[in-house]
Coordinates of C-alpha atoms in Angstrom, one line a residue:
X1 CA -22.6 -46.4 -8.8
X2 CA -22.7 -44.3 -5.6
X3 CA -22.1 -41.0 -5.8
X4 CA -22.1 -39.1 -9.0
X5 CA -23.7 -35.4 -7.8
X6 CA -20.9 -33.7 -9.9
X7 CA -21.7 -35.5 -13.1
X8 CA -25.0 -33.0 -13.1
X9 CA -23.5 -29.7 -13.9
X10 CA -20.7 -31.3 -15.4
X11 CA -21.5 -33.2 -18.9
X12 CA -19.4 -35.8 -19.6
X13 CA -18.7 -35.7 -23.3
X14 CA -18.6 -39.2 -26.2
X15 CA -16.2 -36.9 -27.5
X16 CA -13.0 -38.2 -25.8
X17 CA -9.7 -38.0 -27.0
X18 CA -6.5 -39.3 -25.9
X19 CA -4.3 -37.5 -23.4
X20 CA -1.6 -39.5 -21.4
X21 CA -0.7 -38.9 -17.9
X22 CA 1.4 -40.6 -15.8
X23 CA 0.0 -43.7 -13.7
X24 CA 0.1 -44.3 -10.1
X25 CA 1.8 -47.9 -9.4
X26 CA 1.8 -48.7 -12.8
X27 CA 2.7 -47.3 -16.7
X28 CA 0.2 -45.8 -18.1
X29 CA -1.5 -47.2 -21.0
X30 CA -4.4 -45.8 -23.0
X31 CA -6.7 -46.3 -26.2
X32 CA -8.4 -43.2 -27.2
X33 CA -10.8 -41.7 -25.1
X34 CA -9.4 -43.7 -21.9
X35 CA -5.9 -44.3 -20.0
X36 CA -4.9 -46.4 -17.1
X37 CA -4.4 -44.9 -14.3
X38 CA -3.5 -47.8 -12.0
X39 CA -2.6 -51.0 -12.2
X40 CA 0.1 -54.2 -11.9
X41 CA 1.2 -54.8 -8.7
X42 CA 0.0 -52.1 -6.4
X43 CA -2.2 -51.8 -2.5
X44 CA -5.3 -53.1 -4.4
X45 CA -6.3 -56.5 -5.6
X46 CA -9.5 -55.7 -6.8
X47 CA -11.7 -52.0 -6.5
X48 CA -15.5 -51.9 -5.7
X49 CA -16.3 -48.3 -5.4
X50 CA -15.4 -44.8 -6.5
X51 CA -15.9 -40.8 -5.5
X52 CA -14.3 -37.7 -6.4
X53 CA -14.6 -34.4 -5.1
X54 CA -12.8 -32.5 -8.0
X55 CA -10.1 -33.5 -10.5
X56 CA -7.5 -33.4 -8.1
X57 CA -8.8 -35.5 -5.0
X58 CA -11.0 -38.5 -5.2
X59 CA -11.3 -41.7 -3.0
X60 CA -11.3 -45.6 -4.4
X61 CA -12.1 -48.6 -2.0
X62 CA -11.9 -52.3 -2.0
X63 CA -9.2 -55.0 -0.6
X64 CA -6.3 -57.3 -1.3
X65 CA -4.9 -60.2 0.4
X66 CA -8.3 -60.6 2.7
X67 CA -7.8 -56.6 3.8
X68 CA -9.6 -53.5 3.4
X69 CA -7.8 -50.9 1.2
X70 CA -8.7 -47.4 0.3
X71 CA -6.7 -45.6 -2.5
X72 CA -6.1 -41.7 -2.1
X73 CA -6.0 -39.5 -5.8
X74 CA -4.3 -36.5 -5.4
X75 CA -4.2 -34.7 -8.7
X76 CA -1.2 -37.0 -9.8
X77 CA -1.2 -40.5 -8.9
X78 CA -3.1 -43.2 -6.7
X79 CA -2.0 -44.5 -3.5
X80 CA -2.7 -46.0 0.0
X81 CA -4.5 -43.7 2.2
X82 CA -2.5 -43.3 5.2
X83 CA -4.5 -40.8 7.0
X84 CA -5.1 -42.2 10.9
X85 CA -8.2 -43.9 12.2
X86 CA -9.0 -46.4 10.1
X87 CA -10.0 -49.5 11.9
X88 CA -8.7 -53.0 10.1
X89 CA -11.7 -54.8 8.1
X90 CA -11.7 -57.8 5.4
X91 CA -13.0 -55.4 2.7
X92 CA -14.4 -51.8 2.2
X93 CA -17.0 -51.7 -0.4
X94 CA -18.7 -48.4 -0.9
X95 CA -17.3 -45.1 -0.5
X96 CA -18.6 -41.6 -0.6
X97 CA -17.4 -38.0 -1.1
X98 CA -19.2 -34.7 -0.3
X99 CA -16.1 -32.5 0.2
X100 CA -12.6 -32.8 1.0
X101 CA -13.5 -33.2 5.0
X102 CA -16.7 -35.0 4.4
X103 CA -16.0 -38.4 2.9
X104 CA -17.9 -41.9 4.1
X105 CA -16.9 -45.9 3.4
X106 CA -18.0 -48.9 4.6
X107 CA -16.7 -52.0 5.1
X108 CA -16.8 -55.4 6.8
X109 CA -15.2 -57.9 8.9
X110 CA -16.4 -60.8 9.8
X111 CA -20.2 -60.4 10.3
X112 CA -19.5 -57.0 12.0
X113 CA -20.5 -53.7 9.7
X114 CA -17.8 -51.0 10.0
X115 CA -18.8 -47.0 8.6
X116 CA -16.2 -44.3 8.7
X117 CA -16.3 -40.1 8.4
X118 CA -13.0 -38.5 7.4
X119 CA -12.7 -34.4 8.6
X120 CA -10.0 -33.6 6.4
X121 CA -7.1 -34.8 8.7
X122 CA -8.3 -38.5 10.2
X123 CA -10.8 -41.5 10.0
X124 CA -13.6 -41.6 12.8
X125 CA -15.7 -44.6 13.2
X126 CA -19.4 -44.6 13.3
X127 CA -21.9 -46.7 14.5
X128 CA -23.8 -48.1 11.5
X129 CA -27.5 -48.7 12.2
X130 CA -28.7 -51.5 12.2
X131 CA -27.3 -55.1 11.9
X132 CA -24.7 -56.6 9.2
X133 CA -26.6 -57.8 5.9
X134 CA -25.5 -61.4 6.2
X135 CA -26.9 -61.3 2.4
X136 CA -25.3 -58.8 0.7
X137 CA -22.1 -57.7 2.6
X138 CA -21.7 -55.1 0.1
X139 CA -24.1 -52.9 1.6
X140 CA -24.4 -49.3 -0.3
X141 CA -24.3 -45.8 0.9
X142 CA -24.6 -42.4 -0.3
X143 CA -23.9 -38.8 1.1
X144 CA -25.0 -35.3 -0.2
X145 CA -24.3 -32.0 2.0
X146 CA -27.0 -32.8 5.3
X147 CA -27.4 -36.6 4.8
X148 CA -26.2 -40.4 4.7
X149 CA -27.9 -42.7 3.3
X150 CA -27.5 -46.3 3.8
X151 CA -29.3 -50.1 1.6
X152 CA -28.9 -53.8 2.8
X153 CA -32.1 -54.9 4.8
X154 CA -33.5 -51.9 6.0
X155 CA -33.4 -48.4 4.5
X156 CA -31.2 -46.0 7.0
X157 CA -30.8 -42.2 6.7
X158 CA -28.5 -40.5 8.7
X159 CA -28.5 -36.4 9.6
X160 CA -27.8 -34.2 12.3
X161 CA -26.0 -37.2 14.5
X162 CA -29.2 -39.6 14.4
X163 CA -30.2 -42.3 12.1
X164 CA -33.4 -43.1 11.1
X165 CA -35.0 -46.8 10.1
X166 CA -37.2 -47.6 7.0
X167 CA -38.3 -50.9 7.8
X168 CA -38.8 -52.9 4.6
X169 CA -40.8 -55.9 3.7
X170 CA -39.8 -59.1 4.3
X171 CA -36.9 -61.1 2.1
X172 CA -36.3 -56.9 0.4
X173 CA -32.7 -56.3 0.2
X174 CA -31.1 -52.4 -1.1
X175 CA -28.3 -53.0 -3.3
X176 CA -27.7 -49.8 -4.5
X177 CA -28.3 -46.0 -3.4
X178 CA -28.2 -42.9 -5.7
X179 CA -29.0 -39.4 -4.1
X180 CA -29.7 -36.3 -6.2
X181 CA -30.1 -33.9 -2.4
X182 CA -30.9 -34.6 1.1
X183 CA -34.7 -34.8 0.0
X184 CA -34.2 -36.7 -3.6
X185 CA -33.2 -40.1 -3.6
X186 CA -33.6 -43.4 -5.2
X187 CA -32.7 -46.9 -4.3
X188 CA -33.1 -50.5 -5.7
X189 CA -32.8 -53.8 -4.9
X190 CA -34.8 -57.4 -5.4
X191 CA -37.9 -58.9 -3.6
X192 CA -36.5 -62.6 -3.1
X193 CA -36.1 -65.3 -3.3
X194 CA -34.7 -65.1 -6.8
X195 CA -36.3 -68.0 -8.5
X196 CA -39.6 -66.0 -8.4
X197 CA -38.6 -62.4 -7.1
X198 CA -38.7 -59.7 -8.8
X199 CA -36.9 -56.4 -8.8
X200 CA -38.0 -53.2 -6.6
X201 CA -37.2 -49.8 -6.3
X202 CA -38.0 -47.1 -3.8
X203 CA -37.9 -43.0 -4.0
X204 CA -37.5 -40.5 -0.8
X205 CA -39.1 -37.5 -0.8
X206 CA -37.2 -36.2 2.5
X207 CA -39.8 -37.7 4.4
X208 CA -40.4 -41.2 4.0
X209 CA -39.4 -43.8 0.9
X210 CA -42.2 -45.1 -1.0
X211 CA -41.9 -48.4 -3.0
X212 CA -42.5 -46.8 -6.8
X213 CA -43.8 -49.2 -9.9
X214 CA -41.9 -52.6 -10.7
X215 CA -39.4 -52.2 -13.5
X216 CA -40.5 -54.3 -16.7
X217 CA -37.5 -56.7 -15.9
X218 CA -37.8 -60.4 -16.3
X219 CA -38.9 -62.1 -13.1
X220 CA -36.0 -63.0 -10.8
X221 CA -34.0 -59.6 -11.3
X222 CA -31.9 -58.8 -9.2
X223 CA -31.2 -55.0 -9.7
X224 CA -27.9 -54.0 -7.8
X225 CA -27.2 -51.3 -9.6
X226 CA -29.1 -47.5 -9.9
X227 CA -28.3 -44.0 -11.8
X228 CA -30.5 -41.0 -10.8
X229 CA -29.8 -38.0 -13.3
X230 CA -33.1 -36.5 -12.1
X231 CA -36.9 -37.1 -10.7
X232 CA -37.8 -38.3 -14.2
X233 CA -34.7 -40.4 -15.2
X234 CA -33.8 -43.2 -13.3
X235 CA -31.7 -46.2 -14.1
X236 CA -31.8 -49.8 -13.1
X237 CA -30.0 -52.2 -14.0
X238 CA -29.0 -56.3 -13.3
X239 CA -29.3 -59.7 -14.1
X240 CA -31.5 -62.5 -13.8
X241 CA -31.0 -66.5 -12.7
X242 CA -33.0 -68.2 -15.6
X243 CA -33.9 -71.8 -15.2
X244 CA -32.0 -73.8 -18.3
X245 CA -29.7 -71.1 -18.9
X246 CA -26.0 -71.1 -18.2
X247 CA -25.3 -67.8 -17.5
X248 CA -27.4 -65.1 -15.8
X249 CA -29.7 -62.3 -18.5
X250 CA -28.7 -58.8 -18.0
X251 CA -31.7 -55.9 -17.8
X252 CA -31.2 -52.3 -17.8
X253 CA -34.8 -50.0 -17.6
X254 CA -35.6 -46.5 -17.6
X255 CA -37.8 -44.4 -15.3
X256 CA -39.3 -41.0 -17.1
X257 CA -41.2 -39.5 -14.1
X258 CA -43.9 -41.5 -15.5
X259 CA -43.3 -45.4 -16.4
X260 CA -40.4 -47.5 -17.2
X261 CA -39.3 -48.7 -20.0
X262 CA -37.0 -51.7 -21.0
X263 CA -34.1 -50.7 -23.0
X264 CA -31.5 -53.6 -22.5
X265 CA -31.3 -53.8 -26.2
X266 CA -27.4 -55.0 -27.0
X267 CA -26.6 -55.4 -23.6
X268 CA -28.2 -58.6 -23.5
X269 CA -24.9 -60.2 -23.3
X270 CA -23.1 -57.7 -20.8
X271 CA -23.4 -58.2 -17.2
X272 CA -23.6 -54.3 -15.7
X273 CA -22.2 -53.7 -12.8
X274 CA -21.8 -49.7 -13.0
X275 CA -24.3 -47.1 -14.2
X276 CA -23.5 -43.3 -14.3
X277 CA -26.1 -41.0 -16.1
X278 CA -23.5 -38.4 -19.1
X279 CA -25.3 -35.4 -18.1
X280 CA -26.5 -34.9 -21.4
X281 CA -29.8 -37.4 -21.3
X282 CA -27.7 -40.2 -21.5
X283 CA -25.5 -43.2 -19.7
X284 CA -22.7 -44.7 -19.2
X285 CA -22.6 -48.4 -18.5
X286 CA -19.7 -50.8 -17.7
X287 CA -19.1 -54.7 -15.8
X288 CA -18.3 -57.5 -17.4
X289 CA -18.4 -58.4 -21.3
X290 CA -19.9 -62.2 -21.6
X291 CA -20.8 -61.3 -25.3
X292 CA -19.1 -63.9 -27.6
X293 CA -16.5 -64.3 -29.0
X294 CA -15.1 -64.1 -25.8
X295 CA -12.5 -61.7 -25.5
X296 CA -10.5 -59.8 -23.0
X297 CA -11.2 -56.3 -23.5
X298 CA -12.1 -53.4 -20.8
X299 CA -15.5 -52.5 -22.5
X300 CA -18.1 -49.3 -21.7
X301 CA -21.4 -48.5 -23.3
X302 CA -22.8 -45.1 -23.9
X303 CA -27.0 -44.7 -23.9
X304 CA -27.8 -41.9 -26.2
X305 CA -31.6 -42.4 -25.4
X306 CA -31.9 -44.5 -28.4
X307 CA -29.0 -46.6 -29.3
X308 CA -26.3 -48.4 -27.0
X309 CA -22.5 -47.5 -28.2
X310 CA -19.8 -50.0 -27.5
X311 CA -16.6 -48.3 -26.6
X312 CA -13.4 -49.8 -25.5
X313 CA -11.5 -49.0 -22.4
X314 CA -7.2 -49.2 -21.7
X315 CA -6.0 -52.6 -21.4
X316 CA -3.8 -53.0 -18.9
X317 CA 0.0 -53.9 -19.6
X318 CA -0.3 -57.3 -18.1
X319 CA -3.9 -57.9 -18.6
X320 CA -5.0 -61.5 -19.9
X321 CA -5.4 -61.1 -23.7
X322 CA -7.5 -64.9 -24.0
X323 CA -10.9 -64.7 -22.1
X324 CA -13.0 -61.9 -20.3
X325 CA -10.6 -60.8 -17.5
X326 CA -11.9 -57.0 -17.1
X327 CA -14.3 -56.1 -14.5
X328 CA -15.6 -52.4 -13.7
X329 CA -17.3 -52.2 -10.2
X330 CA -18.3 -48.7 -10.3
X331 CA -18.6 -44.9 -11.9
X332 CA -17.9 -41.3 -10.8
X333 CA -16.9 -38.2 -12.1
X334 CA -13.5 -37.4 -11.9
X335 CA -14.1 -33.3 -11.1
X336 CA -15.5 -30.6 -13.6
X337 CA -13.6 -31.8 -16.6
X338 CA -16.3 -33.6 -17.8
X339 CA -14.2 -37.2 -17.7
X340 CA -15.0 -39.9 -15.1
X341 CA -13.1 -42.5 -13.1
X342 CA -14.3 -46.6 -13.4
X343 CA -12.5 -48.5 -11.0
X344 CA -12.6 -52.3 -10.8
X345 CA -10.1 -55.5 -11.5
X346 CA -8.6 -57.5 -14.4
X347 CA -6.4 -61.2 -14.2
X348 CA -3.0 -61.9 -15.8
X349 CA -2.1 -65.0 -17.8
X350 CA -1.8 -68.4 -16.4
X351 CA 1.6 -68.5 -15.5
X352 CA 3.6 -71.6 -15.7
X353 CA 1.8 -73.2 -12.9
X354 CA -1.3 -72.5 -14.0
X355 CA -2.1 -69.8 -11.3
X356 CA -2.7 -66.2 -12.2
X357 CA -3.1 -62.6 -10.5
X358 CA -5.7 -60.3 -10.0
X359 CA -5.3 -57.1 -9.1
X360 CA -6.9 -53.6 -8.5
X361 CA -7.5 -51.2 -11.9
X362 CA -9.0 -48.0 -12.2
X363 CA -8.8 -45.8 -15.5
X364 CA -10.0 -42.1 -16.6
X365 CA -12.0 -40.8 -19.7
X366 CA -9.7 -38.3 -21.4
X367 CA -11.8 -35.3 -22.6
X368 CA -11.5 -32.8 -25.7
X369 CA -11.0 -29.5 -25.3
X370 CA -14.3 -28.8 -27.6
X371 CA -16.4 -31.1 -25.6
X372 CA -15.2 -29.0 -22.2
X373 CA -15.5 -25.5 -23.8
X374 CA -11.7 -24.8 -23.0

């Protein structure tokens, strides 16, 4: 969802095959093509955003317990990060890794915005520009080498020590930010009110963002989510509140450099929540599986530019087997293998007191060594 730079000279292949490693906080389990790489009882109760650097360091965010969390990988396993400087917050929701000492997340607490640069050794706060969505907590942010750039109700980039303010039009709200350089990036979001908004999407140049055509999505689209494999292919995708329905419609459309193009196709019935373009024309999607019969399984989709493939993920040991209990919050590469992470949350049974637990997952693509060239 926010930063997948490495996934362009890296393809990620739909050849996957199974190769078990062992799981920080938790057995590993796997299907082919995907193993768990966390999960059970571990620092996170549920996972909202992703970033590596290479396959042996990468960055996960989210909370547990009403507290911010971020998850370290360090080649083996998953755990806490316990570097200093990190201020206490109810939840980090976005995080994003240039290099090893150039890594961003932000969080909240309260109705106070909190942004923070690791160096390599410790956490620094930034200010954040301007004030706390009060909409969309969850604001996004994305860094390449030079700049930060930052959604909720304003468009913010940040460079050289100074931000700088993209006012937007009134009731506009940025949920989601992909950059392809410092001077090539897209965001989205939704013109509301949602009854009769409609979704929007905006393209810097390094200059200025300019408000480029509405997708062909249904009216009240909310598009929260945004993959940018290059200037002509662009993702969005979301869902819409549609009087006399009972659940929200998903929508997923395709910029070519030229026009969009609808292509929700089977994912009518899948509510996406992560989008990260395969390097090879296509996309990865993943979320939440409403298709019926209901069912429990972690699911991903692969775009081939033509045809949706459903693939299944790794259930986890403990997961509920009875009802849709898997979400995905969010895509990266996992380093120049060619896999990717997807890191989210899943429930366990009702236990005997009808009460059950949700807690923090993230699994990994296993690759072939014919799809890598090794």
């Amino acid at each position: 969802m926010l930063v997948r730079h490495l996934i362009r000279s890296a393809a990620v292949s739909s050849a996957l095959a199974s190769t078990l490693l062992m799981a920080g906080g938790a057995g590993a389990a796997e299907t082919p093509g995907w193993e768990v790489s966390l999960s059970g009882e571990s620092p996170a109760g549920s996972l909202l955003s992703v970033s590596s650097v290479d396959d042996d360091l990468a960055w996960a965010v989210g909370s547990k317990g009403g507290a911010g969390v971020i998850m370290r990988w360090d080649g083996e396993r998953w755990a806490e990060d316990t570097a200093p400087g990190l201020p206490d917050v109810w939840q980090w929701s976005a995080v994003s890794a240039v290099s090893a000492d150039d890594v961003w997340a932000y969080g909240t607490v309260g109705r106070s915005q909190a942004l923070v640069h690791f160096d390599g050794e410790r956490w620094n706060s930034v200010t954040a520009a301007g004030p706390a969505d009060d909409s969309w907590p969850e604001v996004p942010i994305d860094a390449v080498p030079g700049r930060l750039f930052k959604g909720g109700n304003a468009l913010y980039t940040y460079s050289g020590g100074t931000w700088k303010t993209f006012k937007l039009p009134a009731l506009v709200d940025i949920r989601d930010i992909d950059a392809i350089s410092a001077d090539d990036a897209y965001a989205t979001g939704m013109k509301y009110p949602v009854t009769t908004g409609h979704p929007v999407t905006y393209h810097w140049d390094g200059t200025t963002w300019t408000l480029m055509e509405q997708p062909p999505l249904r009216t009240g689209t909310d598009t929260a989510e945004i993959a940018a494999a290059s200037s002509d292919s662009v993702y969005v995708a979301g869902r819409a509140d549609v009087p006399d329905t009972t659940a929200p419609v998903p929508g997923i459309a395709h910029w070519d450099g030229s026009a969009w193009e609808d292509i929700t196709g089977e994912l009518s019935a899948f509510y996406v929540r992560a989008l990260l373009p395969d390097g090879r024309g296509g996309l990865w999607a993943s979320g939440n599986d409403q298709a019926e019969p209901a069912h429990a399984d972690p699911v991903f989709w692969h775009y081939d530019g033509a045809t949706w493939t459903k693939e299944a993920g790794a259930p986890a040991s403990d997961g509920d087997t009875r009802w849709p209990s898997y979400t995905f919050n969010d895509l990266a590469p996992a380093g120049g293998s060619g896999g990717f992470w997807a890191v989210g949350e899943y429930s366990t049974p009702l236990d005997s007191h009808g009460d059950q637990t949700v807690n923090g997952l993230i699994e990994r693509s296993t690759v072939s060594p014919e799809a890598t060239g090794d």
